Coordinates of C-alpha atoms and ligand atoms in Angstrom, one line a residue:
X241 CA -8.3 -53.5 -2.1
X242 CA -9.4 -56.2 0.3
X243 CA -8.9 -55.7 4.1
X244 CA -6.1 -58.2 3.9
X245 CA -4.3 -56.3 1.3
X246 CA -4.8 -53.0 3.1
X247 CA -3.4 -54.5 6.3
X248 CA -0.4 -56.1 4.5
X249 CA 0.4 -52.7 3.0
X250 CA 0.0 -51.0 6.4
X251 CA 2.3 -53.6 8.0
X252 CA 4.8 -53.0 5.3
X253 CA 4.9 -49.3 6.2
X254 CA 5.2 -49.9 9.9
X255 CA 7.8 -52.6 9.6
X256 CA 10.5 -50.2 8.3
X257 CA 10.2 -47.9 11.3
X258 CA 10.5 -50.6 14.0
X259 CA 13.1 -53.1 15.1
X260 CA 12.3 -56.6 14.0
X261 CA 11.7 -57.8 17.5
X262 CA 9.2 -55.1 18.2
X263 CA 7.5 -55.5 14.9
X264 CA 7.0 -59.3 15.3
X265 CA 6.0 -59.0 18.9
X266 CA 3.3 -56.4 18.4
X267 CA 2.0 -57.1 14.9
X268 CA 2.1 -60.9 14.6
X269 CA -1.4 -62.4 14.3
X270 CA -3.1 -59.0 13.8
X271 CA -5.6 -58.4 11.0
X272 CA -8.4 -56.1 10.0
X273 CA -11.8 -57.6 10.6
X274 CA -13.9 -54.7 9.3
X275 CA -13.4 -51.5 7.5
X276 CA -16.4 -49.4 7.1
X277 CA -17.1 -45.7 7.0
X278 CA -13.7 -44.6 8.0
X279 CA -13.9 -47.0 10.9
X280 CA -11.4 -49.8 11.2
X281 CA -11.6 -52.8 13.5
X282 CA -8.1 -54.4 14.1
X283 CA -8.0 -57.7 15.7
X284 CA -5.1 -58.6 18.0
X285 CA -4.3 -61.9 19.8
X286 CA -4.3 -60.7 23.4
X287 CA -4.9 -57.8 25.8
X288 CA -1.2 -57.2 26.2
X289 CA -0.8 -56.4 22.5
X290 CA -4.0 -54.5 22.5
X291 CA -2.8 -52.2 25.2
X292 CA 0.5 -51.6 23.5
X293 CA -1.0 -50.9 20.1
X294 CA -3.4 -48.4 21.7
X295 CA -0.7 -46.7 23.7
X296 CA 2.4 -46.8 21.6
X297 CA 1.5 -47.5 18.0
X298 CA -1.9 -45.9 17.5
X299 CA -0.4 -42.9 15.6
X300 CA 1.8 -45.1 13.4
X301 CA -1.2 -47.3 12.5
X302 CA -3.5 -44.3 11.7
X303 CA -0.8 -42.7 9.6
X304 CA 0.0 -45.9 7.7
X305 CA -3.7 -46.6 7.1
X306 CA -4.3 -43.1 5.8
X307 CA -1.3 -43.4 3.5
X308 CA -2.3 -46.7 2.1
X309 CA -6.0 -46.0 1.6
X310 CA -5.7 -42.3 0.8
X311 CA -8.6 -41.5 3.0
X312 CA -9.2 -40.2 6.5
X313 CA -9.5 -42.6 9.3
X314 CA -11.9 -41.5 12.0
X315 CA -11.7 -44.4 14.4
X316 CA -9.8 -47.5 15.2
X317 CA -11.1 -50.2 17.5
X318 CA -8.7 -52.8 18.8
X319 CA -10.4 -56.1 19.5
X320 CA -9.1 -59.3 20.9
X321 CA -9.8 -62.0 18.5
X322 CA -7.7 -64.9 17.3
X323 CA -7.3 -65.6 13.6
X324 CA -9.3 -68.6 12.5
X325 CA -7.1 -71.7 12.2
X326 CA -4.7 -70.3 14.7
X327 CA -4.2 -72.7 17.5
X328 CA -2.8 -70.4 20.1
X329 CA -5.1 -69.8 23.0
X330 CA -3.0 -67.9 25.4
X331 CA -4.8 -65.0 27.0
X332 CA -3.3 -62.4 29.2
X333 CA -5.4 -61.0 32.0
X334 CA -6.5 -57.5 31.8
X335 CA -3.8 -54.9 32.4
X336 CA -5.1 -53.7 35.8
X337 CA -4.7 -57.1 37.2
X338 CA -1.2 -57.4 35.8
X339 CA -0.2 -54.2 37.4
X340 CA -1.4 -55.3 40.8
X341 CA 0.4 -58.6 40.6
X342 CA 3.7 -57.1 39.8
X343 CA 3.9 -54.0 41.9
X344 CA 5.4 -55.9 44.8
X345 CA 8.2 -58.1 43.7
X346 CA 10.2 -58.4 46.9
X347 CA 11.4 -61.9 47.7
X348 CA 9.6 -64.1 50.2
X349 CA 11.3 -65.7 53.2
X350 CA 13.1 -69.0 52.4
X351 CA 10.7 -71.0 54.6
X352 CA 8.4 -71.3 51.7
X353 CA 10.9 -73.5 49.9
X354 CA 11.4 -76.6 51.9
X355 CA 12.9 -78.7 49.2
X356 CA 15.0 -76.9 46.7
X357 CA 16.0 -80.2 45.3
X358 CA 15.8 -79.0 41.7
X359 CA 19.1 -77.3 41.9
X360 CA 20.9 -79.3 44.5
X361 CA 21.3 -82.9 43.6
X362 CA 25.0 -83.1 43.9
X363 CA 25.6 -82.8 40.2
X364 CA 27.2 -79.4 40.5
X365 CA 24.3 -77.6 38.9
X366 CA 23.9 -75.4 41.9
X367 CA 23.7 -71.6 41.8
X368 CA 25.6 -70.2 39.0
X369 CA 28.2 -67.7 39.9
X370 CA 28.3 -65.2 37.2
X371 CA 29.9 -61.8 37.7
X372 CA 27.1 -60.6 39.9
X373 CA 28.4 -62.1 43.1
X374 CA 24.9 -63.4 43.6
X375 CA 24.3 -65.3 46.8
X376 CA 20.5 -65.8 46.8
X377 CA 18.6 -68.9 46.3
X378 CA 18.5 -70.6 42.9
X379 CA 21.7 -68.8 42.2
X380 CA 19.7 -65.6 41.8
X381 CA 21.0 -62.3 42.9
X382 CA 18.3 -60.9 45.3
X383 CA 19.1 -57.4 44.2
X384 CA 17.9 -58.1 40.7
X385 CA 14.1 -57.4 41.1
X386 CA 11.6 -55.5 39.0
X387 CA 11.2 -52.9 41.8
X388 CA 14.7 -51.4 41.1
X389 CA 14.6 -51.8 37.4
X390 CA 14.1 -48.5 35.7
X391 CA 12.0 -48.7 32.6
X392 CA 12.8 -46.4 29.6
X393 CA 12.8 -46.4 25.9
X394 CA 15.5 -48.9 25.4
X395 CA 14.1 -51.6 27.5
X396 CA 10.3 -51.1 27.8
X397 CA 9.5 -53.9 25.4
X398 CA 11.7 -56.5 27.2
X399 CA 10.5 -55.3 30.6
X400 CA 6.8 -55.6 29.6
X401 CA 7.4 -59.0 28.2
X402 CA 9.1 -60.2 31.4
X403 CA 6.1 -59.0 33.5
X404 CA 3.8 -60.8 31.1
X405 CA 5.8 -64.0 31.6
X406 CA 5.7 -63.7 35.4
X407 CA 1.9 -63.3 35.4
X408 CA 1.2 -66.0 32.9
X409 CA 4.0 -68.5 33.5
X410 CA 4.3 -70.8 30.5
X411 CA 1.3 -69.4 28.8
X412 CA 2.0 -65.8 27.6
X413 CA 5.2 -65.9 25.7
X414 CA 7.1 -69.1 25.6
X415 CA 10.0 -69.0 25.2
X416 CA 10.9 -65.4 25.8
X417 CA 14.1 -64.5 24.2
X418 CA 15.8 -61.2 25.3
X419 CA 18.8 -59.9 23.5
X420 CA 21.0 -56.8 23.4
X421 CA 24.5 -55.4 24.2
X422 CA 26.6 -55.9 27.3
X423 CA 25.6 -54.2 30.5
X424 CA 22.1 -53.2 29.4
X425 CA 20.1 -55.2 32.0
X426 CA 19.5 -58.6 30.5
X427 CA 20.7 -60.6 33.4
X428 CA 18.9 -58.2 35.8
X429 CA 15.6 -58.8 34.0
X430 CA 16.1 -62.5 33.7
X431 CA 16.8 -62.9 37.4
X432 CA 14.0 -60.5 38.3
X433 CA 11.7 -63.0 36.6
X434 CA 13.2 -65.8 38.8
X435 CA 12.9 -63.8 41.9
X436 CA 9.3 -62.9 41.3
X437 CA 8.3 -66.4 40.3
X438 CA 10.1 -67.9 43.3
X439 CA 7.1 -66.7 45.3
X440 CA 4.9 -69.2 43.4
X441 CA 7.2 -72.2 42.8
X442 CA 10.5 -73.5 43.9
X443 CA 11.1 -75.5 40.7
X444 CA 13.3 -72.8 39.2
X445 CA 16.6 -73.2 37.5
X446 CA 18.9 -70.4 36.5
X447 CA 21.9 -71.3 34.5
X448 CA 24.2 -69.9 31.8
X449 CA 24.7 -71.7 28.5
X450 CA 28.3 -72.3 29.6
X451 CA 27.2 -73.9 32.8
X452 CA 24.7 -76.0 31.0
X453 CA 27.3 -77.2 28.6
X454 CA 29.8 -78.0 31.3
X455 CA 27.3 -79.8 33.4
X456 CA 26.1 -81.8 30.4
X457 CA 29.5 -82.9 29.4
X458 CA 30.3 -83.8 33.0
X459 CA 27.0 -85.7 33.3
X460 CA 27.7 -87.7 30.1
X461 CA 31.2 -88.6 31.0
X462 CA 30.3 -89.7 34.5
X463 CA 27.3 -91.8 33.4
X464 CA 24.8 -89.4 34.8
X465 CA 23.0 -88.3 31.7
X466 CA 19.7 -89.5 33.0
X467 CA 20.0 -87.4 36.1
X468 CA 20.9 -84.5 34.1
X469 CA 17.8 -84.9 31.9
X470 CA 15.6 -85.2 34.9
X471 CA 17.0 -82.2 36.5
X472 CA 16.5 -79.9 33.6
X473 CA 13.2 -81.3 32.5
X474 CA 11.5 -81.1 35.8
X475 CA 11.2 -77.4 36.3
X476 CA 8.5 -74.8 36.0
X477 CA 10.9 -72.1 35.0
X478 CA 14.2 -72.5 33.1
X479 CA 16.3 -69.3 32.9
X480 CA 19.3 -69.5 30.6
X481 CA 21.6 -66.6 30.4
X482 CA 23.9 -65.8 27.5
X483 CA 22.8 -68.6 25.1
X484 CA 25.1 -67.2 22.4
X485 CA 27.8 -69.4 23.9
X486 CA 25.9 -72.5 22.8
X487 CA 26.9 -71.9 19.2
X488 CA 29.1 -74.7 17.9
X489 CA 28.5 -77.1 20.7
X490 CA 26.6 -79.8 18.9
X491 CA 26.0 -82.4 21.6
X492 CA 24.9 -79.7 24.0
X493 CA 22.6 -78.2 21.4
X494 CA 21.0 -81.5 20.8
X495 CA 20.3 -82.0 24.5
X496 CA 19.1 -78.4 24.9
X497 CA 16.7 -78.9 22.0
X498 CA 15.1 -81.9 23.6
X499 CA 14.9 -80.2 27.0
X500 CA 13.4 -77.3 25.3
X501 CA 10.7 -79.4 23.6
X502 CA 9.8 -81.3 26.7
X503 CA 9.4 -78.1 28.7
X504 CA 7.4 -76.3 26.1
X505 CA 5.1 -79.3 25.6
X506 CA 4.3 -79.2 29.2
X507 CA 3.7 -75.4 29.3
X508 CA 6.8 -74.8 31.4
X509 CA 8.3 -71.4 31.0
X510 CA 11.7 -70.8 29.3
X511 CA 13.4 -67.5 29.2
X512 CA 16.7 -66.9 27.4
X513 CA 19.1 -64.0 27.0
X514 CA 21.8 -63.5 24.4
X515 CA 24.0 -60.7 23.1
X516 CA 22.5 -61.0 19.7
X517 CA 19.3 -62.1 17.9
X518 CA 18.7 -65.8 17.5
X519 CA 19.5 -65.9 13.8
X520 CA 22.8 -64.2 14.4
X521 CA 24.2 -66.7 16.8
X522 CA 27.0 -68.3 14.8
X523 CA 27.0 -72.1 14.4
X524 CA 23.7 -72.7 15.9
X525 CA 21.3 -75.3 14.5
X526 CA 18.3 -74.0 12.5
X527 CA 15.8 -75.9 14.5
X528 CA 17.1 -74.2 17.7
X529 CA 16.8 -70.8 16.1
X530 CA 13.2 -71.5 15.1
X531 CA 12.5 -72.7 18.7
X532 CA 14.0 -69.5 20.1
X533 CA 11.9 -67.4 17.7
X534 CA 8.7 -69.2 18.3
X535 CA 7.6 -67.2 21.4
X536 CA 8.6 -63.6 21.8
X537 CA 11.9 -62.0 20.9
X538 CA 12.5 -58.7 22.7
X539 CA 15.5 -56.5 22.4
X540 CA 17.1 -54.2 24.9
X541 CA 18.9 -51.1 23.6
X542 CA 21.0 -48.3 25.1
X543 CA 19.1 -46.1 27.5
X544 CA 18.3 -42.5 26.7
X545 CA 19.5 -39.7 28.9
X546 CA 16.3 -39.5 31.1
X547 CA 16.5 -43.2 31.8
X548 CA 20.1 -42.9 32.7
X549 CA 19.4 -40.1 35.2
X550 CA 16.5 -42.1 36.7
X551 CA 18.8 -45.1 37.1
X552 CA 21.5 -43.0 38.8
X553 CA 19.0 -41.3 41.0
X554 CA 17.7 -44.6 42.1
X555 CA 21.1 -46.2 42.7
X556 CA 22.2 -43.1 44.7
X557 CA 19.2 -43.3 46.9
X558 CA 19.8 -47.0 47.5
X559 CA 23.2 -46.0 48.8
X560 CA 21.9 -43.2 50.9
X561 CA 23.5 -40.5 48.8
X562 CA 21.8 -37.5 47.2
X563 CA 23.3 -35.9 44.1
X564 CA 21.8 -32.8 42.5
X565 CA 20.4 -33.1 39.0
X566 CA 23.3 -31.2 37.4
X567 CA 25.7 -33.8 38.8
X568 CA 23.5 -36.7 37.6
X569 CA 23.2 -35.1 34.2
X570 CA 27.0 -34.7 34.1
X571 CA 27.5 -38.4 34.8
X572 CA 24.7 -39.5 32.4
X573 CA 26.1 -37.4 29.6
X574 CA 29.6 -38.5 29.9
X575 CA 29.2 -42.2 30.5
X576 CA 27.8 -43.4 27.3
X577 CA 28.1 -47.0 26.7
X578 CA 26.1 -49.0 29.2
X579 CA 24.5 -49.2 32.5
X580 CA 27.2 -51.2 34.1
X581 CA 29.7 -48.3 33.4
X582 CA 27.1 -45.9 34.7
X583 CA 27.0 -47.7 38.0
X584 CA 30.7 -47.9 38.1
X585 CA 31.0 -44.1 37.8
X586 CA 28.4 -43.6 40.5
X587 CA 30.1 -45.9 42.9
X588 CA 33.3 -44.1 42.4
X589 CA 31.7 -40.7 43.1
X590 CA 30.0 -41.9 46.2
X591 CA 33.0 -43.7 47.6
X592 CA 35.2 -40.6 47.0
X593 CA 32.9 -38.3 48.9
X594 CA 32.2 -40.6 51.7
X595 CA 35.9 -41.2 52.1
X596 CA 36.7 -37.6 52.1
X597 CA 33.7 -36.7 54.2
X598 CA 32.7 -33.9 51.8
X599 CA 29.4 -32.9 50.3
X600 CA 29.3 -33.5 46.5
X601 CA 29.5 -30.5 44.2
X602 CA 29.6 -30.4 40.4
X603 CA 33.2 -29.6 40.6
X604 CA 34.1 -32.4 43.0
X605 CA 32.1 -34.9 40.8
X606 CA 34.0 -33.7 37.7
X607 CA 37.3 -34.0 39.6
X608 CA 36.7 -37.6 40.7
X609 CA 35.4 -38.7 37.4
X610 CA 37.9 -37.0 35.2
X611 CA 40.1 -40.0 34.7
X612 CA 37.3 -42.5 34.5
X613 CA 35.6 -40.6 31.8
X614 CA 38.6 -39.8 29.7
X615 CA 39.6 -43.4 30.0
X616 CA 36.3 -44.5 28.4
X617 CA 36.3 -41.7 26.0
X618 CA 39.8 -41.5 24.6
X619 CA 39.6 -45.1 23.8
X620 CA 38.1 -44.1 20.5
X621 CA 37.1 -46.7 18.0
X622 CA 39.7 -47.9 15.5
X623 CA 39.4 -50.1 12.4
X624 CA 41.2 -52.7 14.4
X625 CA 38.4 -52.7 17.0
X626 CA 35.8 -53.2 14.3
X627 CA 37.7 -56.1 12.7
X628 CA 38.1 -57.7 16.1
X629 CA 34.5 -57.4 16.8
X630 CA 33.5 -58.8 13.4
X631 CA 36.0 -61.7 13.8
X632 CA 34.6 -62.5 17.2
X633 CA 31.1 -62.4 15.9
X634 CA 31.7 -64.9 13.1
X635 CA 33.9 -67.1 15.3
X636 CA 37.0 -66.7 13.3
X637 CA 40.4 -65.2 14.2
X638 CA 41.6 -61.7 13.4
X639 CA 44.4 -63.3 11.4
X640 CA 42.0 -65.3 9.3
X641 CA 39.9 -62.3 8.6
X642 CA 42.7 -60.3 7.1
X643 CA 44.4 -63.3 5.4
X644 CA 44.3 -63.9 1.7
X645 CA 42.0 -66.9 2.2
X646 CA 39.0 -66.9 -0.2
X647 CA 36.6 -69.2 1.6
X648 CA 33.1 -68.0 2.0
X649 CA 33.4 -68.1 5.8
X650 CA 36.1 -65.5 5.5
X651 CA 35.0 -63.4 2.6
X652 CA 31.7 -62.4 4.1
X653 CA 33.1 -61.2 7.5
X654 CA 35.8 -59.3 5.5
X655 CA 33.1 -57.5 3.5
X656 CA 31.1 -56.7 6.6
X657 CA 34.3 -55.3 8.2
X658 CA 34.9 -53.0 5.3
X659 CA 31.3 -51.8 5.3
X660 CA 31.4 -51.1 9.1
X661 CA 34.8 -49.3 9.0
X662 CA 33.6 -47.1 6.2
X663 CA 30.2 -46.4 7.9
X664 CA 31.6 -45.8 11.4
X665 CA 34.9 -44.0 10.7
X666 CA 34.5 -42.8 7.2
X667 CA 38.0 -44.2 6.5
X668 CA 39.3 -43.9 2.9
X669 CA 39.2 -47.0 0.7
X670 CA 43.0 -47.3 0.4
X671 CA 43.4 -47.2 4.2
X672 CA 40.6 -49.8 4.6
X673 CA 42.4 -52.0 2.1
X674 CA 45.6 -51.7 4.1
X675 CA 43.9 -52.5 7.4
X676 CA 42.5 -55.7 5.8
X677 CA 45.8 -57.2 5.0
X678 CA 46.9 -54.9 2.2
X679 CA 44.0 -55.3 -0.2
X680 CA 43.4 -53.0 -3.2
X681 CA 41.2 -50.0 -2.7
X682 CA 38.8 -51.3 -5.4
X683 CA 38.2 -54.4 -3.4
X684 CA 37.2 -52.3 -0.4
X685 CA 35.0 -50.1 -2.5
X686 CA 33.3 -53.1 -4.1
X687 CA 32.6 -54.8 -0.8
X688 CA 31.2 -51.6 0.7
X689 CA 28.9 -51.0 -2.2
X690 CA 27.7 -54.6 -2.1
X691 CA 26.7 -54.5 1.6
X692 CA 25.4 -51.0 1.2
X693 CA 22.9 -52.2 -1.4
X694 CA 21.8 -55.1 0.7
X695 CA 21.3 -53.0 3.8
X696 CA 20.2 -49.6 2.6
X697 CA 18.5 -50.3 -0.7
X698 CA 17.1 -53.8 -0.3
X699 CA 16.6 -53.5 3.5
X700 CA 17.9 -57.1 4.0
X701 CA 16.7 -57.8 7.5
X702 CA 19.0 -60.6 8.3
X703 CA 22.1 -58.6 7.4
X704 CA 20.8 -55.6 9.2
X705 CA 20.5 -57.6 12.3
X706 CA 23.9 -59.1 12.0
X707 CA 25.4 -55.6 11.6
X708 CA 23.5 -54.3 14.5
X709 CA 24.7 -57.1 16.7
X710 CA 28.3 -56.5 15.7
X711 CA 27.9 -52.8 16.4
X712 CA 26.8 -53.7 19.9
X713 CA 30.0 -55.7 20.3
X714 CA 32.3 -52.9 19.5
X715 CA 30.0 -50.3 20.9
X716 CA 30.8 -51.8 24.3
X717 CA 34.4 -52.3 23.9
X718 CA 35.6 -48.8 23.6
Ligands
LIG1078 P1 23.6 -57.6 30.9 O1 23.2 -58.9 31.4 O2 22.7 -57.1 29.8 O3 25.1 -57.5 30.5 P2 23.2 -56.7 33.6 O4 21.8 -57.2 33.8 O5 24.3 -57.4 34.2 O6 23.5 -56.5 32.0 O7 23.2 -55.1 34.0 C1 24.4 -54.4 34.4 C2 24.1 -53.6 35.6 O8 23.3 -52.5 35.3 C3 23.5 -54.4 36.7 O9 24.0 -54.0 38.0 C4 22.0 -54.0 36.7 O10 21.4 -54.0 37.9 C5 22.1 -52.6 36.1 N1 21.0 -52.2 35.3 C6 20.8 -52.5 34.0 N2 19.6 -52.0 33.5 C7 19.0 -51.4 34.6 C8 17.8 -50.7 34.7 N3 17.0 -50.5 33.7 N4 17.5 -50.2 35.9 C9 18.4 -50.3 37.0 N5 19.5 -51.0 36.9 C10 19.9 -51.5 35.7
LIG1079 MG1 24.3 -60.6 31.5

C-alpha cells in the first residue's frame, strides 16, 4: 500500500464517525508524507487544524491507522505543510497568540467609528432588527459576544471557526458557513464575530437574507442598483444571517453571487448562517452552493447536559441570581430542545422569585416551571408534525405532499416523510399510508425500505444531511 492509499483508507474509516462538516473541516488537504518504523508524519494545512487533530482526533487517527495497516503505530507527528499544487496559502497564527487575541471581546466605545457610512446611506440598509431587540451599532446586539458564549460539544467546531475568522479576517476560512437548528446560537456567534471585529474596522455589514432581498428589490425598482452594489461590495466583513431564505429568489441570488465573488477576490470576510447545510437549501443555484462550501462549513448541534448547566449558571449570574446545582440540573434536564427555551425557563424562574421575594428552592423551581415544561413536553411529535416539517423543507404545501400527484418534486418528500414517521414514531405501515392521503401500506413499506437502503446501507451523505436538517425542523417545533 502506498501512503496515499493508507491515508484514503484511514479517512474512509474516520469519515463514518463524524459529521460531514467536521470531517471536511479537519481532514481536507491532509496527507501522509512519511510512514517509517511505526512512525507516521501527517501533513495538515494550518496550525488550527494541527491543534484540533492533536487534541480531538488523535485517538481516532491512531485506531484507524492500526486497523488499516494491521500494525502498531508508535508515533504520529502532525506537520504543517501544504500539498503541492495547492494554491491556498492561508496560515493561522499559533494558538497561543489566538487565545490572547480573543480573550477580551468587549466592545470598544463608539468614538472609534467616526463614519459608519457603510450601513447608513439612506437606502434603508441600516441595522437589521431581528428578534433579538438589538440596539447596538451595525445592527449588532452588544450582548452577543464570545465572552458569554458557552462552548460545549455541540458548538465547539463552530465556535473555534468563528475565533479563527476574527483573528485572520478574510484569510482563514472564507466564507465561513454555520448551520444548525433553531435557538442553538448561530446568530449569537455571527454577531459575536461582528462585535469582535468592530474593534478593528467599521466596514461591517450585518444583514439577513430577507433584508438583503428586500433591499435589493427596493434598490432595483427605485433605480439605485448601483448604490446597492457599492454598499455591499465595500465592506471588510459581511455577515448574512439565515441564508436559507434566499432559496428560490433568482435575481437576488444572482446579485448575491456577484457580491460574494467580489468580496472573496479582495479577501474580504463573509460569514453566513443557515438552518441547514448548503446543499440542502431548496431552490438554490449550484454555483452558490459551491461558493458556500468553498471555505469552511461548521455545524452547531444540541448542547449536552453539562453545557446546558453552564449556560444556565452563566445567565443566572448575569442576572444576579444564584441557583443551586440541583435546580440548574432540573431545568437542564427538562428543557430539551434548544438554548432559547432554556433561557426562557430561567427568566421565568428568576422573575417569579424576585416578584415573590423568596429564595429559590427545588420545590419552588418545580412549581413555577411545571406548566412551562409540560407545555413543551406534552406537545409530543405526531406524523402530522413530521409531514409539515418535510413539506416546509422542500418548499411544497402539506396538501401537495399528501395529494395523489406523482411529480418527482412530490414523490421524494412523500418518501422521506414515510421514512421519518417510521423511524421516529415506529408507526405501522397502514397508519402511515392513511396519514399520507390514504395510501396503501405496501407503498409506505416500499418507500421506507428504499430510503433505509440509501441512508443506512449505502450511507448516502446527501440524503443523510437532508434528513438531519428536517429532523432539526421538527425537533424544534414540539
Ligand atoms: P439561532 O440563531 O441559532 O436560532 P440564537 O443565536 O438566537 O440562536 O440563540 C438563542 C439564544 O440562546 C440567544 O439568546 C443566545 O444568546 C443563547 N445562546 C445560544 N447558544 C449559547 C451559548 N453557547 N452560550 C450562551 N448563550 C447561548
Ligand atoms: Mg438566528
